[in-house]
């Protein structure tokens, strides 16, 4: 009974200390303008509770009357719990660092290239480091079990063959994992990048260790292996800047008044709030037997705005052509020859008789 009472008392003291410490920490954090202290409190609240209980139990353990079997069981439990708690605390601290990077990298601003670069690199590295910490923690927990430790020593002789077998079986996963590490530093894509991959237009929504989630324009999700972005070509519309040059094509009659259309296009583009003011132009880019190809160019701050601007200008110029310049619409021309044909001349006299 004395041992049970001492254990319960140690747990109660640890919980009380945890409650008081975090209550004081929340009160102090409420007086500051920074959000870092709030992140630390939120991330460390749960692991700190269990860590304090483990520390309290370690203090009372020497005074407990557990016997030989109880001492072995205590040591076994400690061998499993201590690495787990340490690993949990390290993961929480990594989460604090990751949340702080996300907080400082604001992607809601217009020019968010640097913020997206930081978020992408932090996201990939955070997942890799957490994976390594969890793997080491799991190994330390297993090594605390004597039977598992003895099996591990026995398997050292065949470690080479085992490594080859595991490597062959996990080749795709390892390939994508290594590609994810390369992507963290080479940065062919970043979060919220506009890309065209597998013939689909979308934005990078999430970057995992082995795959990337692309949010397509129609709300579908395209899951692509990380290695594909390093081995195959794809389009990245926001690699250096989000600004884009958009084009619109019309097929008009060869007799269309191009200078008049060019002036109207400039009027429509300059009046549209989606235009960023950099460039607009209209040119005849091709001729065909039945029509000419007229291309309008205009710039916008990003791909979504450029798409809407192109639609606005396409509709506006078509409405102008329909109402003010119907002669610019494609017409089919033909030559009517009214010259009498020989077989259509007057019949011979014998036929008239």
PDB file of N, CA, C and O in Angstrom, residues 136-201:
ATOM      1  N   UNK A 136      14.167   6.341 -34.981  1.00  0.00           N
ATOM      2  CA  UNK A 136      15.154   6.131 -33.911  1.00  0.00           C
ATOM      3  C   UNK A 136      14.468   5.803 -32.594  1.00  0.00           C
ATOM      4  O   UNK A 136      14.916   4.919 -31.840  1.00  0.00           O
ATOM      5  N   UNK A 137      13.377   6.499 -32.306  1.00  0.00           N
ATOM      6  CA  UNK A 137      12.633   6.230 -31.065  1.00  0.00           C
ATOM      7  C   UNK A 137      12.117   4.799 -31.042  1.00  0.00           C
ATOM      8  O   UNK A 137      12.224   4.093 -30.022  1.00  0.00           O
ATOM      9  N   UNK A 138      11.571   4.357 -32.153  1.00  0.00           N
ATOM     10  CA  UNK A 138      11.055   2.992 -32.224  1.00  0.00           C
ATOM     11  C   UNK A 138      12.178   1.969 -32.045  1.00  0.00           C
ATOM     12  O   UNK A 138      12.009   0.961 -31.345  1.00  0.00           O
ATOM     13  N   UNK A 139      13.331   2.239 -32.637  1.00  0.00           N
ATOM     14  CA  UNK A 139      14.470   1.317 -32.482  1.00  0.00           C
ATOM     15  C   UNK A 139      14.947   1.261 -31.036  1.00  0.00           C
ATOM     16  O   UNK A 139      15.249   0.182 -30.509  1.00  0.00           O
ATOM     17  N   UNK A 140      15.006   2.431 -30.367  1.00  0.00           N
ATOM     18  CA  UNK A 140      15.430   2.449 -28.968  1.00  0.00           C
ATOM     19  C   UNK A 140      14.441   1.717 -28.075  1.00  0.00           C
ATOM     20  O   UNK A 140      14.834   1.015 -27.130  1.00  0.00           O
ATOM     21  N   UNK A 141      13.156   1.841 -28.373  1.00  0.00           N
ATOM     22  CA  UNK A 141      12.162   1.124 -27.589  1.00  0.00           C
ATOM     23  C   UNK A 141      12.296  -0.383 -27.786  1.00  0.00           C
ATOM     24  O   UNK A 141      12.170  -1.160 -26.832  1.00  0.00           O
ATOM     25  N   UNK A 142      12.552  -0.800 -29.014  1.00  0.00           N
ATOM     26  CA  UNK A 142      12.725  -2.237 -29.260  1.00  0.00           C
ATOM     27  C   UNK A 142      14.007  -2.764 -28.624  1.00  0.00           C
ATOM     28  O   UNK A 142      14.028  -3.894 -28.112  1.00  0.00           O
ATOM     29  N   UNK A 143      15.056  -1.958 -28.634  1.00  0.00           N
ATOM     30  CA  UNK A 143      16.324  -2.417 -28.064  1.00  0.00           C
ATOM     31  C   UNK A 143      16.255  -2.566 -26.546  1.00  0.00           C
ATOM     32  O   UNK A 143      17.116  -3.209 -25.943  1.00  0.00           O
ATOM     33  N   UNK A 144      15.243  -1.966 -25.919  1.00  0.00           N
ATOM     34  CA  UNK A 144      15.101  -2.130 -24.466  1.00  0.00           C
ATOM     35  C   UNK A 144      14.523  -3.492 -24.097  1.00  0.00           C
ATOM     36  O   UNK A 144      14.556  -3.887 -22.929  1.00  0.00           O
ATOM     37  N   UNK A 145      14.014  -4.229 -25.084  1.00  0.00           N
ATOM     38  CA  UNK A 145      13.480  -5.566 -24.844  1.00  0.00           C
ATOM     39  C   UNK A 145      14.612  -6.574 -25.036  1.00  0.00           C
ATOM     40  O   UNK A 145      15.184  -6.655 -26.133  1.00  0.00           O
ATOM     41  N   UNK A 146      14.968  -7.353 -24.018  1.00  0.00           N
ATOM     42  CA  UNK A 146      16.129  -8.268 -24.145  1.00  0.00           C
ATOM     43  C   UNK A 146      16.010  -9.260 -25.284  1.00  0.00           C
ATOM     44  O   UNK A 146      16.979  -9.528 -25.995  1.00  0.00           O
ATOM     45  N   UNK A 147      14.837  -9.835 -25.482  1.00  0.00           N
ATOM     46  CA  UNK A 147      14.684 -10.826 -26.550  1.00  0.00           C
ATOM     47  C   UNK A 147      14.891 -10.212 -27.915  1.00  0.00           C
ATOM     48  O   UNK A 147      15.547 -10.801 -28.789  1.00  0.00           O
ATOM     49  N   UNK A 148      14.366  -9.004 -28.111  1.00  0.00           N
ATOM     50  CA  UNK A 148      14.551  -8.332 -29.395  1.00  0.00           C
ATOM     51  C   UNK A 148      16.021  -7.973 -29.597  1.00  0.00           C
ATOM     52  O   UNK A 148      16.566  -8.082 -30.697  1.00  0.00           O
ATOM     53  N   UNK A 149      16.707  -7.550 -28.512  1.00  0.00           N
ATOM     54  CA  UNK A 149      18.118  -7.202 -28.616  1.00  0.00           C
ATOM     55  C   UNK A 149      18.954  -8.412 -29.017  1.00  0.00           C
ATOM     56  O   UNK A 149      19.858  -8.325 -29.842  1.00  0.00           O
ATOM     57  N   UNK A 150      18.648  -9.560 -28.456  1.00  0.00           N
ATOM     58  CA  UNK A 150      19.396 -10.761 -28.801  1.00  0.00           C
ATOM     59  C   UNK A 150      19.134 -11.192 -30.234  1.00  0.00           C
ATOM     60  O   UNK A 150      20.038 -11.641 -30.940  1.00  0.00           O
ATOM     61  N   UNK A 151      17.894 -11.025 -30.684  1.00  0.00           N
ATOM     62  CA  UNK A 151      17.585 -11.348 -32.088  1.00  0.00           C
ATOM     63  C   UNK A 151      18.345 -10.419 -33.021  1.00  0.00           C
ATOM     64  O   UNK A 151      18.875 -10.826 -34.062  1.00  0.00           O
ATOM     65  N   UNK A 152      18.433  -9.140 -32.629  1.00  0.00           N
ATOM     66  CA  UNK A 152      19.159  -8.190 -33.475  1.00  0.00           C
ATOM     67  C   UNK A 152      20.615  -8.541 -33.591  1.00  0.00           C
ATOM     68  O   UNK A 152      21.214  -8.445 -34.668  1.00  0.00           O
ATOM     69  N   UNK A 153      21.222  -8.975 -32.487  1.00  0.00           N
ATOM     70  CA  UNK A 153      22.629  -9.371 -32.545  1.00  0.00           C
ATOM     71  C   UNK A 153      22.812 -10.588 -33.433  1.00  0.00           C
ATOM     72  O   UNK A 153      23.781 -10.709 -34.192  1.00  0.00           O
ATOM     73  N   UNK A 154      21.845 -11.514 -33.399  1.00  0.00           N
ATOM     74  CA  UNK A 154      21.944 -12.715 -34.223  1.00  0.00           C
ATOM     75  C   UNK A 154      21.832 -12.391 -35.709  1.00  0.00           C
ATOM     76  O   UNK A 154      22.480 -13.031 -36.547  1.00  0.00           O
ATOM     77  N   UNK A 155      21.019 -11.377 -36.027  1.00  0.00           N
ATOM     78  CA  UNK A 155      20.788 -11.052 -37.436  1.00  0.00           C
ATOM     79  C   UNK A 155      21.878 -10.192 -38.040  1.00  0.00           C
ATOM     80  O   UNK A 155      21.829  -9.888 -39.228  1.00  0.00           O
ATOM     81  N   UNK A 156      22.853  -9.783 -37.250  1.00  0.00           N
ATOM     82  CA  UNK A 156      23.904  -8.931 -37.800  1.00  0.00           C
ATOM     83  C   UNK A 156      24.674  -9.662 -38.900  1.00  0.00           C
ATOM     84  O   UNK A 156      25.077  -9.073 -39.906  1.00  0.00           O
ATOM     85  N   UNK A 157      24.853 -10.971 -38.737  1.00  0.00           N
ATOM     86  CA  UNK A 157      25.611 -11.736 -39.731  1.00  0.00           C
ATOM     87  C   UNK A 157      24.945 -11.717 -41.101  1.00  0.00           C
ATOM     88  O   UNK A 157      25.619 -11.741 -42.132  1.00  0.00           O
ATOM     89  N   UNK A 158      23.614 -11.704 -41.110  1.00  0.00           N
ATOM     90  CA  UNK A 158      22.889 -11.699 -42.390  1.00  0.00           C
ATOM     91  C   UNK A 158      22.360 -10.317 -42.738  1.00  0.00           C
ATOM     92  O   UNK A 158      21.411 -10.190 -43.517  1.00  0.00           O
ATOM     93  N   UNK A 159      22.947  -9.281 -42.156  1.00  0.00           N
ATOM     94  CA  UNK A 159      22.441  -7.925 -42.390  1.00  0.00           C
ATOM     95  C   UNK A 159      22.610  -7.506 -43.844  1.00  0.00           C
ATOM     96  O   UNK A 159      21.784  -6.786 -44.395  1.00  0.00           O
ATOM     97  N   UNK A 160      23.698  -7.961 -44.493  1.00  0.00           N
ATOM     98  CA  UNK A 160      23.905  -7.571 -45.880  1.00  0.00           C
ATOM     99  C   UNK A 160      22.820  -8.087 -46.793  1.00  0.00           C
ATOM    100  O   UNK A 160      22.255  -7.340 -47.593  1.00  0.00           O
ATOM    101  N   UNK A 161      22.505  -9.394 -46.660  1.00  0.00           N
ATOM    102  CA  UNK A 161      21.437  -9.954 -47.489  1.00  0.00           C
ATOM    103  C   UNK A 161      20.091  -9.326 -47.161  1.00  0.00           C
ATOM    104  O   UNK A 161      19.273  -9.074 -48.053  1.00  0.00           O
ATOM    105  N   UNK A 162      19.855  -9.087 -45.885  1.00  0.00           N
ATOM    106  CA  UNK A 162      18.590  -8.464 -45.502  1.00  0.00           C
ATOM    107  C   UNK A 162      18.471  -7.062 -46.087  1.00  0.00           C
ATOM    108  O   UNK A 162      17.403  -6.650 -46.556  1.00  0.00           O
ATOM    109  N   UNK A 163      19.573  -6.318 -46.065  1.00  0.00           N
ATOM    110  CA  UNK A 163      19.544  -4.960 -46.619  1.00  0.00           C
ATOM    111  C   UNK A 163      19.267  -4.985 -48.115  1.00  0.00           C
ATOM    112  O   UNK A 163      18.511  -4.165 -48.637  1.00  0.00           O
ATOM    113  N   UNK A 164      19.877  -5.965 -48.822  1.00  0.00           N
ATOM    114  CA  UNK A 164      19.612  -6.073 -50.258  1.00  0.00           C
ATOM    115  C   UNK A 164      18.159  -6.417 -50.531  1.00  0.00           C
ATOM    116  O   UNK A 164      17.527  -5.865 -51.441  1.00  0.00           O
ATOM    117  N   UNK A 165      17.608  -7.346 -49.750  1.00  0.00           N
ATOM    118  CA  UNK A 165      16.211  -7.732 -49.953  1.00  0.00           C
ATOM    119  C   UNK A 165      15.265  -6.575 -49.666  1.00  0.00           C
ATOM    120  O   UNK A 165      14.335  -6.296 -50.442  1.00  0.00           O
ATOM    121  N   UNK A 166      15.512  -5.881 -48.558  1.00  0.00           N
ATOM    122  CA  UNK A 166      14.647  -4.745 -48.226  1.00  0.00           C
ATOM    123  C   UNK A 166      14.793  -3.637 -49.248  1.00  0.00           C
ATOM    124  O   UNK A 166      13.818  -2.997 -49.660  1.00  0.00           O
ATOM    125  N   UNK A 167      16.027  -3.393 -49.686  1.00  0.00           N
ATOM    126  CA  UNK A 167      16.237  -2.348 -50.674  1.00  0.00           C
ATOM    127  C   UNK A 167      15.547  -2.645 -51.990  1.00  0.00           C
ATOM    128  O   UNK A 167      14.978  -1.761 -52.616  1.00  0.00           O
ATOM    129  N   UNK A 168      15.586  -3.925 -52.412  1.00  0.00           N
ATOM    130  CA  UNK A 168      14.903  -4.285 -53.661  1.00  0.00           C
ATOM    131  C   UNK A 168      13.389  -4.160 -53.525  1.00  0.00           C
ATOM    132  O   UNK A 168      12.712  -3.712 -54.446  1.00  0.00           O
ATOM    133  N   UNK A 169      12.861  -4.572 -52.370  1.00  0.00           N
ATOM    134  CA  UNK A 169      11.407  -4.515 -52.179  1.00  0.00           C
ATOM    135  C   UNK A 169      10.913  -3.084 -52.033  1.00  0.00           C
ATOM    136  O   UNK A 169       9.815  -2.747 -52.479  1.00  0.00           O
ATOM    137  N   UNK A 170      11.723  -2.224 -51.392  1.00  0.00           N
ATOM    138  CA  UNK A 170      11.287  -0.853 -51.115  1.00  0.00           C
ATOM    139  C   UNK A 170      11.901   0.152 -52.082  1.00  0.00           C
ATOM    140  O   UNK A 170      11.986   1.334 -51.761  1.00  0.00           O
ATOM    141  N   UNK A 171      12.321  -0.311 -53.245  1.00  0.00           N
ATOM    142  CA  UNK A 171      12.983   0.588 -54.180  1.00  0.00           C
ATOM    143  C   UNK A 171      12.107   1.773 -54.587  1.00  0.00           C
ATOM    144  O   UNK A 171      12.581   2.913 -54.570  1.00  0.00           O
ATOM    145  N   UNK A 172      10.834   1.584 -54.953  1.00  0.00           N
ATOM    146  CA  UNK A 172      10.018   2.764 -55.304  1.00  0.00           C
ATOM    147  C   UNK A 172       9.874   3.749 -54.158  1.00  0.00           C
ATOM    148  O   UNK A 172       9.971   4.960 -54.348  1.00  0.00           O
ATOM    149  N   UNK A 173       9.647   3.224 -52.935  1.00  0.00           N
ATOM    150  CA  UNK A 173       9.477   4.125 -51.791  1.00  0.00           C
ATOM    151  C   UNK A 173      10.761   4.873 -51.487  1.00  0.00           C
ATOM    152  O   UNK A 173      10.758   6.084 -51.229  1.00  0.00           O
ATOM    153  N   UNK A 174      11.911   4.156 -51.516  1.00  0.00           N
ATOM    154  CA  UNK A 174      13.186   4.814 -51.258  1.00  0.00           C
ATOM    155  C   UNK A 174      13.519   5.822 -52.349  1.00  0.00           C
ATOM    156  O   UNK A 174      14.077   6.895 -52.077  1.00  0.00           O
ATOM    157  N   UNK A 175      13.160   5.490 -53.568  1.00  0.00           N
ATOM    158  CA  UNK A 175      13.407   6.401 -54.681  1.00  0.00           C
ATOM    159  C   UNK A 175      12.659   7.707 -54.486  1.00  0.00           C
ATOM    160  O   UNK A 175      13.213   8.801 -54.651  1.00  0.00           O
ATOM    161  N   UNK A 176      11.395   7.617 -54.100  1.00  0.00           N
ATOM    162  CA  UNK A 176      10.602   8.823 -53.882  1.00  0.00           C
ATOM    163  C   UNK A 176      11.040   9.556 -52.625  1.00  0.00           C
ATOM    164  O   UNK A 176      10.968  10.793 -52.555  1.00  0.00           O
ATOM    165  N   UNK A 177      11.497   8.806 -51.607  1.00  0.00           N
ATOM    166  CA  UNK A 177      11.975   9.448 -50.387  1.00  0.00           C
ATOM    167  C   UNK A 177      13.228  10.275 -50.672  1.00  0.00           C
ATOM    168  O   UNK A 177      13.347  11.430 -50.233  1.00  0.00           O
ATOM    169  N   UNK A 178      14.167   9.700 -51.421  1.00  0.00           N
ATOM    170  CA  UNK A 178      15.374  10.439 -51.781  1.00  0.00           C
ATOM    171  C   UNK A 178      15.028  11.619 -52.683  1.00  0.00           C
ATOM    172  O   UNK A 178      15.604  12.712 -52.560  1.00  0.00           O
ATOM    173  N   UNK A 179      14.066  11.421 -53.579  1.00  0.00           N
ATOM    174  CA  UNK A 179      13.635  12.520 -54.438  1.00  0.00           C
ATOM    175  C   UNK A 179      13.017  13.648 -53.615  1.00  0.00           C
ATOM    176  O   UNK A 179      13.186  14.828 -53.932  1.00  0.00           O
ATOM    177  N   UNK A 180      12.297  13.290 -52.533  1.00  0.00           N
ATOM    178  CA  UNK A 180      11.726  14.315 -51.667  1.00  0.00           C
ATOM    179  C   UNK A 180      12.807  15.134 -50.984  1.00  0.00           C
ATOM    180  O   UNK A 180      12.675  16.354 -50.824  1.00  0.00           O
ATOM    181  N   UNK A 181      13.901  14.473 -50.558  1.00  0.00           N
ATOM    182  CA  UNK A 181      15.012  15.207 -49.949  1.00  0.00           C
ATOM    183  C   UNK A 181      15.662  16.126 -50.978  1.00  0.00           C
ATOM    184  O   UNK A 181      16.004  17.284 -50.680  1.00  0.00           O
ATOM    185  N   UNK A 182      15.842  15.641 -52.211  1.00  0.00           N
ATOM    186  CA  UNK A 182      16.400  16.484 -53.258  1.00  0.00           C
ATOM    187  C   UNK A 182      15.494  17.678 -53.545  1.00  0.00           C
ATOM    188  O   UNK A 182      15.966  18.794 -53.765  1.00  0.00           O
ATOM    189  N   UNK A 183      14.189  17.458 -53.521  1.00  0.00           N
ATOM    190  CA  UNK A 183      13.255  18.527 -53.827  1.00  0.00           C
ATOM    191  C   UNK A 183      13.300  19.638 -52.782  1.00  0.00           C
ATOM    192  O   UNK A 183      13.056  20.803 -53.076  1.00  0.00           O
ATOM    193  N   UNK A 184      13.632  19.286 -51.536  1.00  0.00           N
ATOM    194  CA  UNK A 184      13.690  20.296 -50.483  1.00  0.00           C
ATOM    195  C   UNK A 184      14.758  21.337 -50.763  1.00  0.00           C
ATOM    196  O   UNK A 184      14.651  22.475 -50.307  1.00  0.00           O
ATOM    197  N   UNK A 185      15.793  20.964 -51.525  1.00  0.00           N
ATOM    198  CA  UNK A 185      16.886  21.893 -51.781  1.00  0.00           C
ATOM    199  C   UNK A 185      16.896  22.396 -53.221  1.00  0.00           C
ATOM    200  O   UNK A 185      17.254  23.544 -53.469  1.00  0.00           O
ATOM    201  N   UNK A 186      16.523  21.560 -54.185  1.00  0.00           N
ATOM    202  CA  UNK A 186      16.505  22.010 -55.580  1.00  0.00           C
ATOM    203  C   UNK A 186      15.256  22.821 -55.893  1.00  0.00           C
ATOM    204  O   UNK A 186      15.285  23.675 -56.778  1.00  0.00           O
ATOM    205  N   UNK A 187      14.144  22.549 -55.218  1.00  0.00           N
ATOM    206  CA  UNK A 187      12.896  23.304 -55.324  1.00  0.00           C
ATOM    207  C   UNK A 187      12.389  23.445 -56.758  1.00  0.00           C
ATOM    208  O   UNK A 187      12.203  24.547 -57.261  1.00  0.00           O
ATOM    209  N   UNK A 188      12.142  22.351 -57.463  1.00  0.00           N
ATOM    210  CA  UNK A 188      11.476  22.493 -58.760  1.00  0.00           C
ATOM    211  C   UNK A 188      10.029  22.936 -58.623  1.00  0.00           C
ATOM    212  O   UNK A 188       9.468  23.539 -59.536  1.00  0.00           O
ATOM    213  N   UNK A 189       9.412  22.624 -57.488  1.00  0.00           N
ATOM    214  CA  UNK A 189       8.052  23.079 -57.201  1.00  0.00           C
ATOM    215  C   UNK A 189       8.008  23.582 -55.767  1.00  0.00           C
ATOM    216  O   UNK A 189       8.828  23.221 -54.927  1.00  0.00           O
ATOM    217  N   UNK A 190       6.998  24.427 -55.498  1.00  0.00           N
ATOM    218  CA  UNK A 190       6.757  24.925 -54.156  1.00  0.00           C
ATOM    219  C   UNK A 190       5.258  24.846 -53.891  1.00  0.00           C
ATOM    220  O   UNK A 190       4.460  24.675 -54.809  1.00  0.00           O
ATOM    221  N   UNK A 191       4.899  24.982 -52.665  1.00  0.00           N
ATOM    222  CA  UNK A 191       3.489  25.012 -52.308  1.00  0.00           C
ATOM    223  C   UNK A 191       2.808  26.180 -53.018  1.00  0.00           C
ATOM    224  O   UNK A 191       3.350  27.285 -53.096  1.00  0.00           O
ATOM    225  N   UNK A 192       1.624  25.933 -53.544  1.00  0.00           N
ATOM    226  CA  UNK A 192       0.790  26.920 -54.236  1.00  0.00           C
ATOM    227  C   UNK A 192       1.334  27.294 -55.606  1.00  0.00           C
ATOM    228  O   UNK A 192       0.853  28.242 -56.223  1.00  0.00           O
ATOM    229  N   UNK A 193       2.350  26.568 -56.113  1.00  0.00           N
ATOM    230  CA  UNK A 193       2.795  26.789 -57.487  1.00  0.00           C
ATOM    231  C   UNK A 193       1.701  26.359 -58.464  1.00  0.00           C
ATOM    232  O   UNK A 193       0.981  25.385 -58.223  1.00  0.00           O
ATOM    233  N   UNK A 194       1.610  27.087 -59.573  1.00  0.00           N
ATOM    234  CA  UNK A 194       0.695  26.719 -60.657  1.00  0.00           C
ATOM    235  C   UNK A 194       1.465  25.865 -61.656  1.00  0.00           C
ATOM    236  O   UNK A 194       2.483  26.316 -62.207  1.00  0.00           O
ATOM    237  N   UNK A 195       1.027  24.644 -61.882  1.00  0.00           N
ATOM    238  CA  UNK A 195       1.753  23.707 -62.732  1.00  0.00           C
ATOM    239  C   UNK A 195       0.795  23.059 -63.729  1.00  0.00           C
ATOM    240  O   UNK A 195      -0.423  23.028 -63.520  1.00  0.00           O
ATOM    241  N   UNK A 196       1.374  22.550 -64.790  1.00  0.00           N
ATOM    242  CA  UNK A 196       0.670  21.680 -65.732  1.00  0.00           C
ATOM    243  C   UNK A 196       1.434  20.365 -65.753  1.00  0.00           C
ATOM    244  O   UNK A 196       2.579  20.305 -66.214  1.00  0.00           O
ATOM    245  N   UNK A 197       0.822  19.322 -65.226  1.00  0.00           N
ATOM    246  CA  UNK A 197       1.446  18.012 -65.136  1.00  0.00           C
ATOM    247  C   UNK A 197       0.429  16.973 -65.584  1.00  0.00           C
ATOM    248  O   UNK A 197      -0.756  17.065 -65.256  1.00  0.00           O
ATOM    249  N   UNK A 198       0.880  16.021 -66.369  1.00  0.00           N
ATOM    250  CA  UNK A 198       0.003  14.995 -66.943  1.00  0.00           C
ATOM    251  C   UNK A 198      -1.138  15.624 -67.743  1.00  0.00           C
ATOM    252  O   UNK A 198      -2.256  15.112 -67.777  1.00  0.00           O
ATOM    253  N   UNK A 199      -0.850  16.773 -68.368  1.00  0.00           N
ATOM    254  CA  UNK A 199      -1.864  17.457 -69.158  1.00  0.00           C
ATOM    255  C   UNK A 199      -2.940  18.153 -68.345  1.00  0.00           C
ATOM    256  O   UNK A 199      -3.935  18.617 -68.921  1.00  0.00           O
ATOM    257  N   UNK A 200      -2.763  18.276 -67.036  1.00  0.00           N
ATOM    258  CA  UNK A 200      -3.758  18.896 -66.157  1.00  0.00           C
ATOM    259  C   UNK A 200      -3.195  20.173 -65.553  1.00  0.00           C
ATOM    260  O   UNK A 200      -2.025  20.246 -65.183  1.00  0.00           O
ATOM    261  N   UNK A 201      -4.074  21.200 -65.444  1.00  0.00           N
ATOM    262  CA  UNK A 201      -3.693  22.477 -64.843  1.00  0.00           C
ATOM    263  C   UNK A 201      -4.140  22.488 -63.387  1.00  0.00           C
ATOM    264  O   UNK A 201      -5.273  22.128 -63.068  1.00  0.00           O
TER     265      UNK A 201
END
